[in-house]
Amino acid sequence: MSSENSSADDEQRVWDVVVVGAGPAGASAAYAAAVAGRSVLLLEKAELPRYKTCGGGIIGPSRDALPPGFELPLQDRVHAVTFSLDGKFTRTRRSKQMLFGLINRPEFDQQLVEHAQKAGAELRTGVTVSRVEQHGSAVPDRRTVAVVLQGGETVLARAVVGADGSASRIGAHVGVKLDQVDLGLEAEIPVPETVAEDWQGRVLIDWGPMPGSYGWVFPKGDTLTVGVISARGEGAATKRYLEDFIARLGLAGFEPSISSGHLTRCRADDSPLSRGRVLVCGDAAGLLEPWTREGISFALRSGRLAGEWAVRIAEAHDAVDTRRQALNYAFAIKAGLGVEMAVGKSMLAAFERRPGMLHAAITSFRPAWRAFAGITRGSTTLGEMVRSHPMAGRALSALDRRSDAAAPTVAESTATTE
């Protein structure tokens, strides 16, 4: 581990790629750059493993973006989803095939970092990055970026990847602009064996009382991860929703082992993904699915792309070549994840106005359930679904256009689910 290296050694050395943040995005970027044979330093402010507020659902696109030979540390395999509309009109849909897996983030993240280390990346934990500099006295030449650590130590790199989370310092340097900020609240609730057995292989998704909000129960052995998410600014209502949700589930009598909160931030369409020799990915870039706020698959996929393009930027000899590679990275992100985000925004807008209609469709309309199952398994994405099924695209456009139309009552929307 490079945490044992002297700071003097780091000051002498110019790394090909320095990655800031050792979550799924950073570990994926470090792995991709290290596999390409480059010298990679991965910086993390916490000691690993560390807790992260996250449901821990691993959908198909996440699984497909993992390094070769990665064994998922699954706590449960989901074959059934119970849907409810603010506690009412409950219905369970089942699948013979696994829909998605559930993991605990500390061990999942740790395992990703270990894969990056095996590929050749070096790790330093317990270090906080204060800022990055691309000009000035700390930068020896135009091909170098200075990563300044708290305490004044400087690490030099040919390219930097910012994967330091949703309150990213590297994101601030790049000028990331955010379009949507949501508050997620979560409780890890240890439960008796009899309760755990009732949830085994099944998750609950509850479409919530505030526009765009929803809650979830994800079983992980003898613990249930119970959470809710809603737009920032609804803090008191979101907290009340979580309390009511837990009580409604009959879980209020169990003491949570962890209660936590987290802001998720979604990028604006015109937000930059790079500045000079610095790229951002994952939460630091505001990359997540706007409707479900699913971020792990976006972190893994954008991290891998950032690592691959950081290698090209490290090899760039001038500003023109650097700019070309950075634009190629942005194009790769927008062509894949950007399309999914655009569809996700439309889905969120439709869901905010007509949660009952969405609930009725997914619980009673077989093609809608099949689409949900296909997305979670990874056989399709939101973007592909709209591209390959014209009817889905037209339905979404129609819902978008009807923003000013009066939404039906919950009873009207969900009559088919009773």
mmCIF file of C-alpha atoms in Angstrom, residues 20 42-47 124-129 149-150 153:
data_model
loop_
_atom_site.group_PDB
_atom_site.id
_atom_site.type_symbol
_atom_site.label_atom_id
_atom_site.label_comp_id
_atom_site.label_asym_id
_atom_site.label_seq_id
_atom_site.Cartn_x
_atom_site.Cartn_y
_atom_site.Cartn_z
ATOM 1 C CA VAL A 20 -9.354 11.243 -6.044
ATOM 2 C CA LEU A 42 -5.750 6.318 -5.700
ATOM 3 C CA LEU A 43 -6.412 8.831 -2.889
ATOM 4 C CA GLU A 44 -9.171 8.357 -0.298
ATOM 5 C CA LYS A 45 -9.897 10.600 2.690
ATOM 6 C CA ALA A 46 -11.536 7.862 4.797
ATOM 7 C CA GLU A 47 -10.051 4.616 6.061
ATOM 8 C CA ARG A 124 -3.320 6.096 0.043
ATOM 9 C CA THR A 125 -6.092 6.417 2.628
ATOM 10 C CA GLY A 126 -6.658 9.101 5.251
ATOM 11 C CA VAL A 127 -5.655 11.910 2.866
ATOM 12 C CA THR A 128 -7.859 14.874 2.007
ATOM 13 C CA VAL A 129 -7.386 16.794 -1.231
ATOM 14 C CA LEU A 149 -3.312 17.705 -0.017
ATOM 15 C CA GLN A 150 -4.435 19.075 3.329
ATOM 16 C CA GLU A 153 1.867 18.085 0.445
#
